[in-house]
Amino acid sequence: MDNVDRLSALPDDFLYEILSLLPAKDAVAFLIVSTKWRKLFTSVPDTNFCVNGLNDPDDPDPCSVRSFRDEIHVGCRILALRTGAPLRKFQLHIKQYVGRFASAVELFILKALACRVRELDIHVGMTDKSRSIPPEVFTCKTLVTLKLTRDVDLDLIVPNAICLPNLKVLHLRGEMRVVDGICIQRLIKGCPSLEELNLVLCRMDESDEDQVIDFSSPSLKRLTLASFNYGGLFDFVLDSSQLEYLEFHHVGKHRFTLDAPNLSYLNYECNAVEVNLIQKNFTQSLKSVVRASIAIRYMALEIFNKTIQTNFFLDGRHAFELINDLQSVKSLQLHGHTLLALFEFRGRLPTFRNLTILQLGPFNYDGVDHGHLWKMLPRLLESAPDLEVLILGEALGNVFTRDREFEVFLPLCFSSFEVFLPLCLPSCCLDRLREVEIREFNNEEYEFKLVKYILKNGKSLKKMTIGGVIKAMKSSEKCCKRISSFNKSSQDCQIVFN
């Protein structure tokens, strides 16, 4: 066989793609192939560096320290070979940081900035709080995407001179302690083109003082915010006419003022006993939402405390008002505790005339009365006259075997399950469903009865999806055959085992 370099004959764009997918220290091996590969390597648009660092930061091994130093120096030399050739994407993952080489790491990042990098993605695994990101990152005019990840919590300190005029995507991962609320606005004002912000905030002090966190921005389209506060109240403010996507996960006291007339997606998760949504602009902003996921959480043990239950009822009213303002929604997911909040408040649900997809669950909360779902299900179905798709996080019967009240409600312990089903799943509601999915099917007898009932009464059903069968039952083939043998009201219905 001839020793022909066929790889080098491929188009440059294809070779660029190969080099971009390889870690930089592996891609270096191609430099010995030919002059063409060396030229390509020094102008490849995407570069990915992974530095292993130390195995044990408390007892640094000299070989590991030397390896860390050498890898950083090699990286600097590779970037120096580019002689300023534009860099589209620079990824740096340092698995374990060595503080004594902080200046070398900063120099490495500065060399990437000198290549007019557009996307910077830095993940630093570290146990100390030493600086690893040079301040020049926050004044880089070519950056369009900036993603910074730290494995330790840090004070969120925003430089006064921040100026990122072309930045559209900013992710700050790792818990950022809020030093003051002004730093967030300084951050946003320094990014006038910002469209997407992903941030984790925390407040560890026990001060009872409220803290205003203002995310208002005329350009912001997507906000993903996870926050934790164990002291006073977080007062969130968000005014953005461009905002389309809001994902909010919070633990602790909070208030949210939202003015976002074009919001189309909402993912809202917070403690039930901490919910505070009574803000005039918030409800107006929900009129445009077409996809929503609502998860009201609380500690499972607290539900048995009478005082907490009373508070939960009151906060259930706020949860109900939140759901009530989602009347334009087309796809809605309600987690287990949200259903409990709605049931406890017992308010009359609005009519969701646009709702076509309803997902209930998951229900992965121990020690909680799950019977509310059975009782809420017919109310939800009746509130959605045009519902087409029903997705259940678990087969309903399986969830409620833990419910003492449910066992009293069914004294024959599921022997009369078929009699009970029409009360929870009225045939008139099943008539219009085109698709039903059960994501956690555990092969219990009442689950088979549930599936049989749905297939028998789903006159418009086109698809029935059963999940979890294969992994949960050794004799999965027997299970699938049994379900496939059930009579179907709709002959067009396809049964899918996922």
Coordinates of C-alpha atoms in Angstrom, one line a residue:
M1 CA 0.0 0.0 0.0
D2 CA 1.3 3.4 -1.0
N3 CA 2.1 5.9 1.9
V4 CA -0.2 8.5 0.5
D5 CA -1.4 11.4 2.6
R6 CA -5.1 11.2 1.5
L7 CA -6.3 13.2 4.6
S8 CA -4.5 16.3 3.5
A9 CA -6.4 16.1 0.1
L10 CA -9.7 16.8 1.9
P11 CA -11.2 20.3 1.6
D12 CA -9.9 22.8 4.1
D13 CA -13.3 23.4 5.6
F14 CA -13.5 19.7 6.5
L15 CA -10.0 19.7 8.0
Y16 CA -10.9 22.8 10.0
E17 CA -13.9 20.8 11.4
I18 CA -11.6 17.9 12.4
L19 CA -9.1 20.1 14.2
S20 CA -11.9 22.1 16.0
L21 CA -13.4 18.9 17.4
L22 CA -10.1 17.7 18.9
P23 CA -8.6 18.9 22.2
A24 CA -5.7 21.3 21.3
K25 CA -3.0 19.1 22.7
D26 CA -4.2 16.2 20.6
A27 CA -4.5 18.4 17.5
V28 CA -0.8 19.4 17.9
A29 CA 0.1 15.9 16.7
F30 CA -1.1 16.7 13.2
L31 CA 1.6 19.4 12.9
I32 CA 4.2 16.8 11.9
V33 CA 2.0 15.6 9.0
S34 CA 2.7 18.4 6.6
T35 CA 3.2 22.1 6.2
K36 CA -0.5 22.4 5.2
W37 CA -1.6 21.0 8.6
R38 CA 0.6 23.5 10.4
K39 CA -0.9 26.4 8.5
L40 CA -4.4 25.1 9.1
F41 CA -3.8 24.6 12.8
T42 CA -2.6 28.1 13.3
S43 CA -5.8 29.5 11.8
V44 CA -8.4 26.9 13.0
P45 CA -11.4 29.0 14.3
D46 CA -12.2 26.9 17.4
T47 CA -9.7 25.8 20.1
N48 CA -10.4 23.6 23.1
F49 CA -7.9 23.2 26.0
C50 CA -8.3 20.9 28.9
V51 CA -5.8 21.1 31.8
N52 CA -5.9 18.2 34.3
G53 CA -4.2 20.0 37.2
L54 CA -3.8 18.3 40.6
N55 CA -5.2 15.0 41.8
D56 CA -5.1 16.2 45.5
P57 CA -5.1 20.0 46.0
D58 CA -4.4 19.5 49.7
D59 CA -1.2 17.5 49.0
P60 CA 0.1 18.7 45.6
D61 CA 2.2 16.2 43.8
P62 CA 5.3 17.8 42.2
C63 CA 4.7 15.8 39.0
S64 CA 1.1 17.1 38.8
V65 CA 2.2 20.7 39.4
R66 CA 4.9 20.4 36.7
S67 CA 2.3 18.9 34.3
F68 CA -0.1 21.8 35.0
R69 CA 2.7 24.3 34.3
D70 CA 3.7 22.6 31.1
E71 CA 0.2 22.3 29.8
I72 CA -0.5 26.0 30.3
H73 CA 2.8 27.0 28.7
V74 CA 2.1 24.7 25.7
G75 CA -1.3 26.4 25.3
C76 CA 0.3 29.8 25.3
R77 CA 2.8 28.8 22.6
I78 CA 0.0 27.3 20.5
L79 CA -1.9 30.6 20.6
A80 CA 1.3 32.5 19.9
L81 CA 1.6 30.6 16.6
R82 CA -1.6 32.1 15.4
T83 CA 0.0 35.5 15.2
G84 CA -3.3 37.2 15.9
A85 CA -5.4 35.1 13.5
P86 CA -9.1 35.6 14.5
L87 CA -10.4 33.0 17.0
R88 CA -14.1 32.2 16.8
K89 CA -14.3 30.1 20.0
F90 CA -11.8 29.5 22.9
Q91 CA -12.7 26.8 25.5
L92 CA -10.5 26.3 28.6
H93 CA -11.3 23.7 31.2
I94 CA -9.0 23.6 34.2
K95 CA -10.0 20.6 36.3
Q96 CA -8.0 21.6 39.4
Y97 CA -6.6 25.1 39.7
V98 CA -3.0 25.7 40.9
G99 CA -2.9 29.1 42.5
R100 CA 0.8 29.7 42.1
F101 CA 0.3 29.8 38.3
A102 CA -2.5 32.4 38.4
S103 CA -0.4 34.8 36.3
A104 CA 0.3 32.1 33.6
V105 CA -3.4 31.2 33.4
E106 CA -4.3 34.9 33.0
L107 CA -1.7 35.3 30.3
F108 CA -3.1 32.3 28.5
I109 CA -6.6 33.9 28.5
L110 CA -5.1 37.3 27.4
K111 CA -3.5 35.6 24.4
A112 CA -7.0 34.3 23.4
L113 CA -8.3 37.9 23.7
A114 CA -5.5 39.1 21.5
C115 CA -6.8 36.7 18.8
R116 CA -10.1 38.8 18.8
V117 CA -12.0 35.8 20.2
R118 CA -15.8 35.9 19.8
E119 CA -16.8 33.1 22.2
L120 CA -15.0 32.6 25.5
D121 CA -15.9 29.5 27.6
I122 CA -13.8 29.1 30.8
H123 CA -14.4 26.5 33.5
V124 CA -12.1 26.6 36.4
G125 CA -12.3 23.9 39.0
M126 CA -10.8 25.3 42.2
T127 CA -11.1 25.1 46.0
D128 CA -9.7 28.5 46.8
K129 CA -11.1 31.9 45.8
S130 CA -8.0 33.3 44.1
R131 CA -8.5 35.3 40.9
S132 CA -8.3 33.4 37.6
I133 CA -10.1 35.7 35.2
P134 CA -8.2 38.8 34.1
P135 CA -10.2 42.0 34.2
E136 CA -9.5 42.6 30.5
V137 CA -12.1 40.0 29.8
F138 CA -14.8 42.5 30.8
T139 CA -13.6 45.1 28.3
C140 CA -13.1 42.8 25.2
K141 CA -15.0 44.5 22.3
T142 CA -15.0 41.3 20.1
L143 CA -16.8 39.0 22.6
V144 CA -20.2 37.9 21.6
T145 CA -20.5 35.0 24.1
L146 CA -18.9 34.8 27.5
K147 CA -19.4 31.7 29.8
L148 CA -17.5 31.6 33.1
T149 CA -17.8 28.7 35.5
R150 CA -16.3 28.4 39.0
D151 CA -16.6 25.4 41.3
V152 CA -16.6 27.6 44.5
D153 CA -19.0 30.3 45.5
L154 CA -17.6 33.8 45.0
D155 CA -18.6 37.4 45.7
L156 CA -20.1 38.8 42.5
I157 CA -17.9 41.9 42.0
V158 CA -18.4 43.6 38.6
P159 CA -15.6 45.9 37.5
N160 CA -16.6 49.6 37.2
A161 CA -15.1 49.8 33.7
I162 CA -17.1 46.9 32.2
C163 CA -17.6 47.5 28.5
L164 CA -18.8 44.5 26.3
P165 CA -20.5 46.3 23.5
N166 CA -21.1 43.2 21.3
L167 CA -21.8 40.7 24.0
K168 CA -25.1 38.8 23.4
V169 CA -24.8 35.7 25.7
L170 CA -23.5 35.8 29.3
H171 CA -23.4 32.8 31.5
L172 CA -22.0 33.1 35.1
R173 CA -22.1 29.6 36.5
G174 CA -21.3 28.7 40.1
E175 CA -22.9 30.4 43.1
M176 CA -22.3 34.2 43.0
R177 CA -22.8 35.9 46.3
V178 CA -24.6 39.2 45.9
V179 CA -22.4 42.0 47.4
D180 CA -24.9 44.7 46.5
G181 CA -27.8 44.9 44.1
I182 CA -26.2 47.7 42.1
C183 CA -23.6 45.3 40.6
I184 CA -26.2 43.5 38.6
Q185 CA -27.4 46.7 36.9
R186 CA -23.8 47.7 36.3
L187 CA -23.2 44.4 34.7
I188 CA -26.2 44.7 32.4
K189 CA -25.5 48.4 31.5
G190 CA -22.0 47.4 30.5
C191 CA -23.5 44.9 28.0
P192 CA -25.9 47.0 25.8
S193 CA -26.5 44.2 23.3
L194 CA -27.1 41.5 25.9
E195 CA -29.8 39.0 24.8
E196 CA -29.3 36.0 27.0
L197 CA -28.3 35.9 30.7
N198 CA -27.8 32.8 32.8
L199 CA -26.9 33.4 36.4
V200 CA -26.8 31.7 39.9
L201 CA -27.1 34.1 42.8
C202 CA -26.9 33.4 46.6
R203 CA -27.2 35.4 49.8
M204 CA -25.7 33.7 52.8
D205 CA -26.0 36.4 55.4
E206 CA -28.8 36.5 58.0
S207 CA -29.6 40.1 57.6
D208 CA -33.4 40.9 57.4
E209 CA -32.8 43.8 55.0
D210 CA -34.5 43.5 51.6
Q211 CA -32.2 43.6 48.6
V212 CA -33.4 44.9 45.2
I213 CA -32.0 43.0 42.2
D214 CA -32.8 44.7 38.9
F215 CA -32.3 42.8 35.7
S216 CA -34.1 45.4 33.5
S217 CA -32.6 45.6 30.0
P218 CA -34.1 46.8 26.7
S219 CA -32.3 44.0 24.7
L220 CA -32.7 41.0 27.0
K221 CA -34.6 38.1 25.4
R222 CA -33.7 35.1 27.7
L223 CA -33.1 35.0 31.5
T224 CA -32.3 31.9 33.4
L225 CA -31.9 32.7 37.1
A226 CA -31.3 30.4 40.1
S227 CA -31.2 32.1 43.4
F228 CA -30.9 31.2 47.1
N229 CA -31.2 33.6 50.0
Y230 CA -31.3 32.7 53.7
G231 CA -31.7 36.2 55.1
G232 CA -33.9 39.0 54.0
L233 CA -36.1 39.3 50.9
F234 CA -34.8 39.3 47.3
D235 CA -36.8 42.0 45.4
F236 CA -36.4 41.1 41.8
V237 CA -37.2 43.6 39.1
L238 CA -37.3 42.9 35.4
D239 CA -38.5 45.3 32.7
S240 CA -37.8 44.2 29.2
S241 CA -40.0 44.6 26.2
Q242 CA -37.9 42.0 24.3
L243 CA -38.0 39.2 26.9
E244 CA -39.4 36.0 25.5
Y245 CA -37.9 33.3 27.9
L246 CA -37.9 33.3 31.7
E247 CA -36.6 30.5 33.8
F248 CA -36.7 31.2 37.6
H249 CA -35.7 28.8 40.4
H250 CA -35.6 30.3 43.9
V251 CA -35.2 29.2 47.5
G252 CA -36.1 31.8 50.1
K253 CA -38.2 35.0 50.5
H254 CA -38.7 36.9 47.3
R255 CA -40.9 39.3 45.4
F256 CA -40.9 39.6 41.6
T257 CA -42.0 42.7 39.6
L258 CA -42.1 41.7 35.9
D259 CA -43.0 43.9 32.9
A260 CA -42.4 41.7 29.8
P261 CA -45.3 42.0 27.3
N262 CA -43.7 39.6 24.8
L263 CA -42.9 36.8 27.3
S264 CA -43.8 33.4 25.7
Y265 CA -42.1 30.9 27.9
L266 CA -42.2 30.7 31.8
N267 CA -40.5 28.1 34.0
Y268 CA -41.2 29.1 37.6
E269 CA -40.1 27.1 40.6
C270 CA -40.1 28.3 44.2
N271 CA -41.0 27.4 47.8
A272 CA -44.8 27.4 48.3
V273 CA -44.5 29.1 51.7
E274 CA -42.3 31.8 50.2
V275 CA -44.4 32.6 47.1
N276 CA -45.2 36.3 46.6
L277 CA -46.5 37.1 43.2
I278 CA -48.9 39.9 43.9
Q279 CA -47.4 42.5 41.6
K280 CA -49.5 44.5 39.2
N281 CA -47.1 44.0 36.2
F282 CA -46.5 40.3 36.8
T283 CA -49.9 39.1 35.9
Q284 CA -50.1 41.4 32.9
S285 CA -46.9 39.9 31.6
L286 CA -48.4 36.4 31.7
K287 CA -51.1 37.0 29.2
S288 CA -48.6 36.4 26.3
V289 CA -47.2 33.1 27.7
V290 CA -47.8 30.1 25.5
R291 CA -45.5 27.5 27.3
A292 CA -45.3 27.3 31.1
S293 CA -43.9 25.0 33.7
I294 CA -45.0 25.7 37.3
A295 CA -43.3 24.0 40.3
I296 CA -44.4 25.1 43.7
R297 CA -42.1 23.4 46.3
Y298 CA -42.1 23.0 50.0
M299 CA -40.4 20.7 52.6
A300 CA -42.4 17.5 52.8
L301 CA -42.2 17.3 56.6
E302 CA -43.7 20.8 56.9
I303 CA -47.0 19.7 55.4
F304 CA -47.9 17.9 58.6
N305 CA -47.5 21.0 60.7
K306 CA -50.8 22.8 61.1
T307 CA -49.4 26.3 61.0
I308 CA -47.5 25.6 57.8
Q309 CA -50.6 24.1 56.2
T310 CA -52.5 27.3 57.0
N311 CA -49.7 29.4 55.4
F312 CA -49.7 27.0 52.5
F313 CA -53.4 27.6 51.9
L314 CA -52.8 31.3 51.8
D315 CA -49.8 31.0 49.5
G316 CA -51.9 28.5 47.4
R317 CA -54.1 31.5 46.6
H318 CA -51.0 33.2 45.0
A319 CA -50.2 30.0 43.1
F320 CA -53.8 29.9 41.9
E321 CA -53.7 33.5 40.7
L322 CA -50.4 32.7 38.9
I323 CA -52.1 29.8 37.1
N324 CA -55.2 31.9 36.5
D325 CA -53.2 34.4 34.5
L326 CA -51.9 31.8 32.1
Q327 CA -55.1 31.6 30.2
S328 CA -53.4 32.0 26.8
V329 CA -51.0 29.1 27.4
K330 CA -50.9 26.3 24.9
S331 CA -48.5 23.9 26.7
L332 CA -48.6 23.6 30.6
Q333 CA -46.7 21.5 33.0
L334 CA -47.8 21.4 36.7
H335 CA -45.5 19.6 39.2
G336 CA -46.8 17.7 42.1
H337 CA -46.8 20.4 44.8
T338 CA -48.5 22.9 42.4
L339 CA -51.4 20.5 42.1
L340 CA -51.5 20.3 45.9
A341 CA -51.6 24.1 46.2
L342 CA -54.4 24.3 43.7
F343 CA -56.4 21.6 45.5
E344 CA -55.9 23.2 48.9
F345 CA -57.1 26.6 47.7
R346 CA -60.2 25.0 45.9
G347 CA -60.6 27.9 43.6
R348 CA -62.5 27.6 40.3
L349 CA -60.1 27.1 37.5
P350 CA -60.4 29.4 34.4
T351 CA -61.0 28.0 31.0
F352 CA -57.8 27.4 29.1
R353 CA -59.1 27.7 25.6
N354 CA -55.7 27.5 23.9
L355 CA -54.3 24.6 26.0
T356 CA -53.5 21.6 23.9
I357 CA -50.7 19.9 25.9
L358 CA -51.0 19.2 29.6
Q359 CA -48.2 17.6 31.6
L360 CA -48.7 16.5 35.2
G361 CA -45.6 15.6 37.3
P362 CA -43.0 14.5 38.1
F363 CA -44.1 13.5 41.6
N364 CA -40.8 12.7 43.2
Y365 CA -41.7 14.0 46.6
D366 CA -41.8 11.7 49.6
G367 CA -44.1 12.1 52.6
V368 CA -46.7 14.1 50.7
D369 CA -50.4 13.4 50.2
H370 CA -50.7 12.6 46.5
G371 CA -54.4 12.1 46.4
H372 CA -54.9 15.7 45.2
L373 CA -54.0 14.7 41.7
W374 CA -56.9 12.3 41.4
K375 CA -59.2 15.0 42.7
M376 CA -57.7 17.7 40.5
L377 CA -57.5 15.7 37.3
P378 CA -61.2 16.0 36.3
R379 CA -61.2 19.8 37.1
L380 CA -58.1 20.3 34.9
L381 CA -59.5 18.3 32.0
E382 CA -62.8 20.1 32.1
S383 CA -60.9 23.5 32.1
A384 CA -59.2 22.6 28.8
P385 CA -61.9 22.0 26.2
D386 CA -59.4 21.6 23.3
L387 CA -56.8 19.5 25.1
E388 CA -55.1 17.0 22.7
V389 CA -52.1 15.7 24.6
L390 CA -52.0 14.4 28.2
I391 CA -48.6 13.5 29.7
L392 CA -48.4 11.9 33.2
G393 CA -45.1 11.8 35.0
E394 CA -46.1 8.5 36.6
A395 CA -49.1 6.1 36.2
L396 CA -51.6 7.6 38.6
G397 CA -52.4 4.5 40.5
N398 CA -48.7 3.9 41.3
V399 CA -48.4 7.4 42.8
F400 CA -51.3 7.0 45.2
T401 CA -50.6 3.7 46.8
R402 CA -48.8 5.8 49.4
D403 CA -51.9 7.9 50.1
R404 CA -53.8 6.9 53.2
E405 CA -56.7 9.1 52.3
F406 CA -56.9 7.4 48.9
E407 CA -57.1 3.9 50.5
V408 CA -60.0 5.1 52.6
F409 CA -61.6 6.6 49.6
L410 CA -61.3 3.2 47.9
P411 CA -62.0 0.7 50.7
L412 CA -61.7 -2.3 48.4
C413 CA -58.1 -1.2 47.8
F414 CA -58.2 -1.1 44.0
S415 CA -60.6 -3.9 43.5
S416 CA -63.1 -1.3 42.4
F417 CA -60.5 0.7 40.4
E418 CA -62.5 0.5 37.2
V419 CA -65.5 2.1 39.0
F420 CA -63.3 4.9 40.3
L421 CA -61.6 5.7 37.0
P422 CA -64.6 7.4 35.3
L423 CA -64.8 9.9 38.1
C424 CA -61.2 11.0 37.6
L425 CA -61.0 10.5 33.8
P426 CA -64.5 11.2 32.5
S427 CA -65.0 9.5 29.1
C428 CA -66.2 12.9 27.7
C429 CA -62.7 14.3 28.4
L430 CA -60.9 11.3 27.0
D431 CA -62.9 11.5 23.8
R432 CA -61.0 14.5 22.5
L433 CA -57.5 13.4 23.4
R434 CA -55.2 12.5 20.5
E435 CA -52.2 11.4 22.6
V436 CA -51.6 10.1 26.1
E437 CA -48.1 9.4 27.6
I438 CA -47.3 7.7 30.9
R439 CA -43.6 8.2 31.6
E440 CA -43.1 5.9 34.6
F441 CA -45.0 2.7 34.1
N442 CA -44.1 0.1 36.8
N443 CA -46.1 -2.9 35.7
E444 CA -48.6 -2.8 38.6
E445 CA -52.1 -4.3 38.0
Y446 CA -53.9 -1.0 38.5
E447 CA -51.6 0.6 35.9
F448 CA -52.7 -2.0 33.4
K449 CA -56.3 -1.1 34.2
L450 CA -55.6 2.5 33.7
V451 CA -54.1 1.9 30.3
K452 CA -57.0 -0.4 29.3
Y453 CA -59.5 2.2 30.4
I454 CA -57.8 5.0 28.3
L455 CA -57.6 2.8 25.2
K456 CA -61.2 1.8 25.6
N457 CA -62.5 5.3 25.9
G458 CA -60.1 7.3 23.8
K459 CA -62.1 7.5 20.6
S460 CA -59.8 10.1 19.0
L461 CA -56.6 8.6 20.3
K462 CA -53.7 8.5 17.7
K463 CA -50.9 7.5 20.0
M464 CA -50.4 5.9 23.5
T465 CA -46.9 6.0 24.8
I466 CA -45.8 3.8 27.8
G467 CA -42.4 4.6 29.4
G468 CA -40.4 2.6 31.8
V469 CA -41.6 -0.8 30.8
I470 CA -38.4 -2.2 29.5
K471 CA -36.2 -1.1 32.4
A472 CA -38.7 -2.0 35.1
M473 CA -39.7 -5.5 34.1
K474 CA -37.7 -8.5 33.1
S475 CA -40.6 -10.0 31.2
S476 CA -41.1 -6.8 29.2
E477 CA -42.2 -8.7 26.2
K478 CA -45.1 -10.3 28.1
C479 CA -46.0 -6.8 29.4
C480 CA -46.0 -5.3 25.9
K481 CA -48.1 -8.1 24.5
R482 CA -50.7 -7.7 27.2
I483 CA -51.1 -4.0 26.6
S484 CA -51.1 -4.5 22.9
S485 CA -54.0 -7.0 23.3
F486 CA -56.3 -4.4 24.9
N487 CA -59.3 -3.3 22.9
K488 CA -58.9 0.1 21.3
S489 CA -61.8 2.5 20.6
S490 CA -59.6 4.2 18.0
Q491 CA -58.2 1.7 15.5
D492 CA -55.8 4.4 14.3
C493 CA -54.1 4.5 17.8
Q494 CA -50.5 3.5 17.8
I495 CA -49.1 2.0 21.1
V496 CA -45.4 3.0 21.6
F497 CA -43.2 1.4 24.3
N498 CA -40.5 3.9 25.2

